[in-house]
mmCIF file of C-alpha atoms in Angstrom:
data_model
loop_
_atom_site.group_PDB
_atom_site.id
_atom_site.type_symbol
_atom_site.label_atom_id
_atom_site.label_comp_id
_atom_site.label_asym_id
_atom_site.label_seq_id
_atom_site.Cartn_x
_atom_site.Cartn_y
_atom_site.Cartn_z
ATOM 1 C CA UNK M 219 15.614 -22.734 -12.336
ATOM 2 C CA UNK M 220 14.971 -25.067 -15.327
ATOM 3 C CA UNK M 221 13.690 -22.879 -18.084
ATOM 4 C CA UNK M 222 12.771 -25.622 -20.497
ATOM 5 C CA UNK M 223 11.085 -24.319 -23.490
ATOM 6 C CA UNK M 224 8.075 -25.965 -24.835
ATOM 7 C CA UNK M 225 7.205 -25.143 -28.353
ATOM 8 C CA UNK M 226 3.493 -25.073 -29.409
ATOM 9 C CA UNK M 227 2.768 -25.439 -33.280
ATOM 10 C CA UNK M 228 -0.343 -24.297 -35.229
ATOM 11 C CA UNK M 229 -0.797 -24.472 -38.686
ATOM 12 C CA UNK M 230 -2.316 -20.821 -38.682
ATOM 13 C CA UNK M 231 -0.123 -19.089 -36.108
ATOM 14 C CA UNK M 232 3.252 -20.715 -36.357
ATOM 15 C CA UNK M 233 5.180 -21.413 -33.262
ATOM 16 C CA UNK M 234 4.961 -19.988 -29.743
ATOM 17 C CA UNK M 235 7.545 -20.825 -27.278
ATOM 18 C CA UNK M 236 6.428 -21.306 -23.600
ATOM 19 C CA UNK M 237 8.022 -21.915 -20.113
ATOM 20 C CA UNK M 238 6.163 -23.615 -17.193
ATOM 21 C CA UNK M 239 7.126 -22.262 -13.963
ATOM 22 C CA UNK M 240 5.279 -24.168 -11.172
ATOM 23 C CA UNK M 241 1.706 -23.598 -12.156
ATOM 24 C CA UNK M 242 2.644 -20.198 -14.021
ATOM 25 C CA UNK M 243 2.761 -20.383 -17.895
ATOM 26 C CA UNK M 244 4.872 -17.699 -19.546
ATOM 27 C CA UNK M 245 4.801 -17.268 -23.330
ATOM 28 C CA UNK M 246 7.568 -15.709 -25.723
ATOM 29 C CA UNK M 247 6.171 -12.083 -26.037
ATOM 30 C CA UNK M 248 7.628 -11.580 -29.708
ATOM 31 C CA UNK M 249 5.911 -15.252 -30.874
ATOM 32 C CA UNK M 250 2.595 -13.874 -29.554
ATOM 33 C CA UNK M 251 2.618 -10.654 -31.245
ATOM 34 C CA UNK M 252 3.675 -11.966 -34.358
ATOM 35 C CA UNK M 253 1.003 -14.625 -34.401
ATOM 36 C CA UNK M 254 -1.265 -11.669 -33.680
ATOM 37 C CA UNK M 255 -0.412 -9.985 -36.707
ATOM 38 C CA UNK M 256 1.135 -6.710 -35.116
ATOM 39 C CA UNK M 257 3.450 -5.398 -37.794
ATOM 40 C CA UNK M 258 6.114 -4.302 -34.946
ATOM 41 C CA UNK M 259 5.886 -7.106 -32.145
ATOM 42 C CA UNK M 260 8.426 -5.167 -30.104
ATOM 43 C CA UNK M 261 6.416 -2.079 -29.701
ATOM 44 C CA UNK M 262 3.235 -3.952 -29.237
ATOM 45 C CA UNK M 263 4.917 -5.895 -26.314
ATOM 46 C CA UNK M 264 5.964 -2.549 -24.607
ATOM 47 C CA UNK M 265 2.806 -0.657 -25.284
ATOM 48 C CA UNK M 266 0.352 -3.443 -23.881
ATOM 49 C CA UNK M 267 1.995 -5.604 -21.783
ATOM 50 C CA UNK M 268 2.547 -5.078 -18.156
ATOM 51 C CA UNK M 269 4.547 -8.045 -16.497
ATOM 52 C CA UNK M 270 7.406 -8.588 -19.150
ATOM 53 C CA UNK M 271 9.952 -10.822 -17.418
ATOM 54 C CA UNK M 272 13.438 -12.094 -19.124
ATOM 55 C CA UNK M 273 14.239 -15.679 -19.362
ATOM 56 C CA UNK M 274 17.881 -17.264 -20.459
ATOM 57 C CA UNK M 275 17.127 -19.891 -22.894
ATOM 58 C CA UNK M 276 19.041 -21.750 -25.228
ATOM 59 C CA UNK M 277 18.681 -20.671 -29.058
ATOM 60 C CA UNK M 278 20.787 -22.143 -31.735
ATOM 61 C CA UNK M 279 23.380 -23.416 -29.136
ATOM 62 C CA UNK M 280 23.634 -20.015 -27.679
ATOM 63 C CA UNK M 281 22.012 -18.916 -24.445
ATOM 64 C CA UNK M 282 19.980 -15.631 -24.953
ATOM 65 C CA UNK M 283 17.633 -13.670 -22.852
ATOM 66 C CA UNK M 284 14.072 -13.662 -24.355
ATOM 67 C CA UNK M 285 11.090 -11.619 -23.171
ATOM 68 C CA UNK M 286 8.274 -13.510 -21.600
ATOM 69 C CA UNK M 287 4.865 -12.768 -20.517
ATOM 70 C CA UNK M 288 2.114 -14.186 -18.370
ATOM 71 C CA UNK M 289 -1.426 -14.957 -19.267
ATOM 72 C CA UNK M 290 -2.701 -11.774 -18.579
ATOM 73 C CA UNK M 291 -0.435 -9.730 -21.033
ATOM 74 C CA UNK M 292 -1.314 -12.652 -23.657
ATOM 75 C CA UNK M 293 -4.792 -11.549 -23.089
ATOM 76 C CA UNK M 294 -4.151 -7.851 -23.511
ATOM 77 C CA UNK M 295 -2.398 -8.107 -26.638
ATOM 78 C CA UNK M 296 -5.249 -10.696 -28.080
ATOM 79 C CA UNK M 297 -7.799 -7.661 -27.076
ATOM 80 C CA UNK M 298 -6.042 -4.962 -29.056
ATOM 81 C CA UNK M 299 -5.221 -7.101 -31.931
ATOM 82 C CA UNK M 300 -6.734 -6.179 -35.227
ATOM 83 C CA UNK M 301 -6.141 -9.783 -36.682
ATOM 84 C CA UNK M 302 -9.869 -11.348 -37.658
ATOM 85 C CA UNK M 303 -8.502 -14.752 -36.187
ATOM 86 C CA UNK M 304 -7.306 -13.490 -32.948
ATOM 87 C CA UNK M 305 -10.513 -14.772 -31.230
ATOM 88 C CA UNK M 306 -9.593 -18.195 -32.600
ATOM 89 C CA UNK M 307 -5.867 -17.691 -31.059
ATOM 90 C CA UNK M 308 -7.610 -17.031 -27.839
ATOM 91 C CA UNK M 309 -9.433 -20.225 -28.215
ATOM 92 C CA UNK M 310 -6.434 -22.468 -29.357
ATOM 93 C CA UNK M 311 -4.199 -20.854 -26.236
ATOM 94 C CA UNK M 312 -6.835 -20.603 -23.459
ATOM 95 C CA UNK M 313 -9.110 -23.385 -24.171
ATOM 96 C CA UNK M 314 -6.511 -25.947 -25.495
ATOM 97 C CA UNK M 315 -2.937 -25.221 -24.767
ATOM 98 C CA UNK M 316 -3.092 -23.962 -21.177
ATOM 99 C CA UNK M 317 -5.408 -26.427 -19.503
ATOM 100 C CA UNK M 318 -3.419 -29.190 -21.263
ATOM 101 C CA UNK M 319 -0.049 -27.977 -19.967
ATOM 102 C CA UNK M 320 -1.601 -27.496 -16.316
ATOM 103 C CA UNK M 321 -2.980 -30.961 -16.362
ATOM 104 C CA UNK M 322 0.142 -32.690 -17.726
ATOM 105 C CA UNK M 323 3.152 -30.670 -17.289
ATOM 106 C CA UNK M 324 3.492 -29.978 -20.881
ATOM 107 C CA UNK M 325 1.913 -30.299 -24.274
ATOM 108 C CA UNK M 326 2.078 -32.868 -27.296
ATOM 109 C CA UNK M 327 5.280 -31.861 -28.174
ATOM 110 C CA UNK M 328 8.343 -33.568 -29.756
ATOM 111 C CA UNK M 329 9.878 -34.103 -26.381
ATOM 112 C CA UNK M 330 6.755 -35.649 -25.178
ATOM 113 C CA UNK M 331 6.823 -37.655 -28.175
ATOM 114 C CA UNK M 332 9.909 -38.912 -27.720
ATOM 115 C CA UNK M 333 9.170 -39.816 -24.134
ATOM 116 C CA UNK M 334 6.159 -41.844 -24.964
ATOM 117 C CA UNK M 335 8.238 -43.853 -27.774
ATOM 118 C CA UNK M 336 10.790 -44.761 -25.003
ATOM 119 C CA UNK M 337 7.674 -45.225 -22.378
ATOM 120 C CA UNK M 338 4.610 -46.205 -23.994
ATOM 121 C CA UNK M 339 2.658 -46.264 -20.567
ATOM 122 C CA UNK M 340 3.271 -42.201 -20.327
ATOM 123 C CA UNK M 341 0.546 -41.872 -22.993
ATOM 124 C CA UNK M 342 -2.298 -43.476 -21.068
ATOM 125 C CA UNK M 343 -1.374 -41.108 -18.164
ATOM 126 C CA UNK M 344 -1.550 -38.303 -20.637
ATOM 127 C CA UNK M 345 -4.621 -39.418 -22.315
ATOM 128 C CA UNK M 346 -6.369 -39.628 -18.831
ATOM 129 C CA UNK M 347 -5.384 -36.208 -17.831
ATOM 130 C CA UNK M 348 -6.557 -34.786 -21.020
ATOM 131 C CA UNK M 349 -9.955 -36.435 -20.796
ATOM 132 C CA UNK M 350 -10.246 -35.459 -17.317
ATOM 133 C CA UNK M 351 -9.481 -31.772 -18.465
ATOM 134 C CA UNK M 352 -11.844 -31.696 -21.358
ATOM 135 C CA UNK M 353 -14.766 -33.125 -19.172
ATOM 136 C CA UNK M 354 -13.994 -30.243 -16.923
ATOM 137 C CA UNK M 355 -13.853 -27.379 -19.509
ATOM 138 C CA UNK M 356 -17.057 -29.225 -20.821
ATOM 139 C CA UNK M 357 -18.977 -28.968 -17.705
ATOM 140 C CA UNK M 358 -17.950 -25.361 -17.154
ATOM 141 C CA UNK M 359 -19.146 -24.449 -20.665
ATOM 142 C CA UNK M 360 -22.490 -25.873 -19.906
ATOM 143 C CA UNK M 361 -22.723 -24.161 -16.506
ATOM 144 C CA UNK M 362 -21.950 -20.586 -18.290
ATOM 145 C CA UNK M 363 -24.220 -21.264 -21.072
ATOM 146 C CA UNK M 364 -26.941 -21.718 -18.459
ATOM 147 C CA UNK M 365 -26.247 -18.639 -16.689
ATOM 148 C CA UNK M 366 -25.560 -16.259 -19.765
ATOM 149 C CA UNK M 367 -29.197 -15.492 -20.895
ATOM 150 C CA UNK M 368 -29.664 -13.898 -17.042
ATOM 151 C CA UNK M 369 -26.232 -12.222 -16.931
ATOM 152 C CA UNK M 370 -27.122 -10.575 -20.377
ATOM 153 C CA UNK M 371 -30.127 -9.463 -19.177
ATOM 154 C CA UNK M 372 -28.796 -7.867 -15.932
ATOM 155 C CA UNK M 373 -26.010 -6.425 -17.352
ATOM 156 C CA UNK M 374 -28.219 -4.689 -19.961
ATOM 157 C CA UNK M 375 -30.532 -3.122 -17.342
ATOM 158 C CA UNK M 376 -28.383 -2.547 -14.136
ATOM 159 C CA UNK M 377 -26.289 0.686 -14.065
ATOM 160 C CA UNK M 378 -22.850 -0.726 -12.594
ATOM 161 C CA UNK M 379 -22.528 2.768 -11.223
ATOM 162 C CA UNK M 380 -25.502 1.738 -8.857
ATOM 163 C CA UNK M 381 -23.612 -1.527 -7.685
ATOM 164 C CA UNK M 382 -20.911 -1.818 -4.846
ATOM 165 C CA UNK M 383 -18.589 -4.435 -3.970
ATOM 166 C CA UNK M 384 -18.722 -6.474 -0.547
ATOM 167 C CA UNK M 385 -16.797 -4.256 1.734
ATOM 168 C CA UNK M 386 -18.913 -1.078 0.508
ATOM 169 C CA UNK M 387 -21.939 -2.635 0.733
ATOM 170 C CA UNK M 388 -21.306 -3.852 4.544
ATOM 171 C CA UNK M 389 -20.083 -0.205 5.442
ATOM 172 C CA UNK M 390 -23.491 1.105 3.804
ATOM 173 C CA UNK M 391 -25.696 -1.151 5.889
ATOM 174 C CA UNK M 392 -23.332 -0.956 8.930
ATOM 175 C CA UNK M 393 -22.402 -4.294 9.268
ATOM 176 C CA UNK M 394 -19.063 -5.371 10.146
ATOM 177 C CA UNK M 395 -17.286 -6.972 7.308
ATOM 178 C CA UNK M 396 -16.564 -10.189 8.698
ATOM 179 C CA UNK M 397 -19.828 -10.810 9.972
ATOM 180 C CA UNK M 398 -21.494 -9.567 6.796
ATOM 181 C CA UNK M 399 -19.447 -12.252 4.846
ATOM 182 C CA UNK M 400 -19.918 -15.030 7.299
ATOM 183 C CA UNK M 401 -23.979 -14.277 7.046
ATOM 184 C CA UNK M 402 -23.680 -14.414 3.076
ATOM 185 C CA UNK M 403 -21.698 -17.622 3.249
ATOM 186 C CA UNK M 404 -24.362 -18.963 5.975
ATOM 187 C CA UNK M 405 -27.217 -18.122 4.146
ATOM 188 C CA UNK M 406 -26.153 -19.773 0.676
ATOM 189 C CA UNK M 407 -26.107 -16.094 -1.026
ATOM 190 C CA UNK M 408 -22.368 -16.551 -1.910
ATOM 191 C CA UNK M 409 -19.792 -19.397 -1.857
ATOM 192 C CA UNK M 410 -16.070 -19.309 -1.505
ATOM 193 C CA UNK M 411 -14.115 -20.350 -4.807
ATOM 194 C CA UNK M 412 -10.953 -22.807 -4.732
ATOM 195 C CA UNK M 413 -8.934 -19.439 -5.149
ATOM 196 C CA UNK M 414 -10.787 -17.679 -2.416
ATOM 197 C CA UNK M 415 -13.056 -15.637 -4.426
ATOM 198 C CA UNK M 416 -16.501 -14.705 -2.849
ATOM 199 C CA UNK M 417 -19.031 -15.283 -5.734
ATOM 200 C CA UNK M 418 -23.023 -15.821 -5.840
ATOM 201 C CA UNK M 419 -24.687 -19.002 -6.064
ATOM 202 C CA UNK M 420 -26.378 -19.476 -9.394
ATOM 203 C CA UNK M 421 -30.060 -19.829 -8.185
ATOM 204 C CA UNK M 422 -33.154 -18.376 -8.918
ATOM 205 C CA UNK M 423 -33.629 -16.691 -5.514
ATOM 206 C CA UNK M 424 -30.370 -14.969 -6.017
ATOM 207 C CA UNK M 425 -31.691 -13.592 -9.389
ATOM 208 C CA UNK M 426 -30.964 -9.731 -9.711
ATOM 209 C CA UNK M 427 -29.318 -9.481 -6.254
ATOM 210 C CA UNK M 428 -25.750 -9.509 -7.504
ATOM 211 C CA UNK M 429 -23.445 -8.965 -10.705
ATOM 212 C CA UNK M 430 -20.184 -10.442 -11.131
ATOM 213 C CA UNK M 431 -17.283 -8.616 -13.053
ATOM 214 C CA UNK M 432 -13.965 -10.216 -14.445
ATOM 215 C CA UNK M 433 -11.050 -8.005 -14.198
ATOM 216 C CA UNK M 434 -6.871 -8.651 -15.281
ATOM 217 C CA UNK M 435 -4.155 -6.863 -13.242
ATOM 218 C CA UNK M 436 -0.807 -7.386 -14.232
ATOM 219 C CA UNK M 437 -0.286 -10.564 -12.623
ATOM 220 C CA UNK M 438 -3.677 -11.623 -12.025
ATOM 221 C CA UNK M 439 -6.995 -12.356 -13.066
ATOM 222 C CA UNK M 440 -10.308 -12.941 -11.419
ATOM 223 C CA UNK M 441 -13.996 -12.057 -10.431
ATOM 224 C CA UNK M 442 -15.415 -9.801 -8.111
ATOM 225 C CA UNK M 443 -18.993 -9.828 -6.987
ATOM 226 C CA UNK M 444 -20.992 -6.654 -6.605
ATOM 227 C CA UNK M 445 -24.417 -5.855 -4.961
ATOM 228 C CA UNK M 446 -27.178 -4.565 -7.151
ATOM 229 C CA UNK M 447 -29.532 -2.080 -5.309
ATOM 230 C CA UNK M 448 -32.187 -4.846 -5.102
ATOM 231 C CA UNK M 449 -29.734 -6.918 -3.648
ATOM 232 C CA UNK M 450 -28.588 -4.519 -1.084
ATOM 233 C CA UNK M 451 -32.229 -3.916 -0.249
ATOM 234 C CA UNK M 452 -32.894 -7.820 0.251
ATOM 235 C CA UNK M 453 -29.877 -8.303 2.365
ATOM 236 C CA UNK M 454 -30.783 -5.394 4.575
ATOM 237 C CA UNK M 455 -34.257 -6.888 5.315
ATOM 238 C CA UNK M 456 -32.850 -9.990 5.829
ATOM 239 C CA UNK M 457 -30.532 -8.469 8.657
ATOM 240 C CA UNK M 458 -33.103 -6.806 10.081
ATOM 241 C CA UNK M 459 -35.037 -9.931 10.391
ATOM 242 C CA UNK M 460 -32.677 -12.152 11.958
ATOM 243 C CA UNK M 461 -30.004 -9.958 13.310
ATOM 244 C CA UNK M 462 -31.645 -6.681 14.073
ATOM 245 C CA UNK M 463 -30.526 -6.658 17.867
ATOM 246 C CA UNK M 464 -27.000 -7.944 17.084
ATOM 247 C CA UNK M 465 -25.735 -6.339 14.020
ATOM 248 C CA UNK M 466 -28.189 -3.395 13.002
ATOM 249 C CA UNK M 467 -28.902 -1.284 16.072
ATOM 250 C CA UNK M 468 -28.215 1.827 14.017
ATOM 251 C CA UNK M 469 -30.723 1.075 11.322
ATOM 252 C CA UNK M 470 -33.670 1.396 13.580
ATOM 253 C CA UNK M 471 -32.501 5.305 14.459
#
């Protein structure tokens, strides 16, 4: 495996070493902890990170084993940091560095600059990829800003303890889970994201039916859809109207 290091430089946070493995970006754990102001970086990494992995990398002419962490662990270090600029570090890493790496295979590092000097056409490819990624991020930001007022309202007035995920909701309504999911997709309550997650459509008719919670595990981040009490009742009535004989015979008892 080619563990070629790319070094990202920031005037405020110094240098952060990274490795790109396929679509996965790994960060030097010590560099991240130092950038976030931890007085004991090694202890911070051991206390807060769940997916530490060692990679052999050349340092000062010698191959050494260094601890690297995935995005999820970077986020854990960020939220536990007391550094006032931790949020700015988060924006730099997640809004600029990672998207650029994923689209171009690297950042504007010394190695890329050297390649551009030898092959000027490379800068066109890099610029096009960067523009596409920035446009995508901008579109997502607009979508999130539109949805945020509604999300804030429902998060404030809906008790998460009263909400259930898709599997539990299907059991409560006595509907086979597979048919339940098919119905939700067909009736445009939910859609399946490129990563396979079932998420609600952002439309007025869905208001108050669902809440979406983000989660972070040791190797995965994502979102999960939950049904509110109102959502369960609306779906139950919809099923009764359309599929009473086929799917809900027990609800008539």
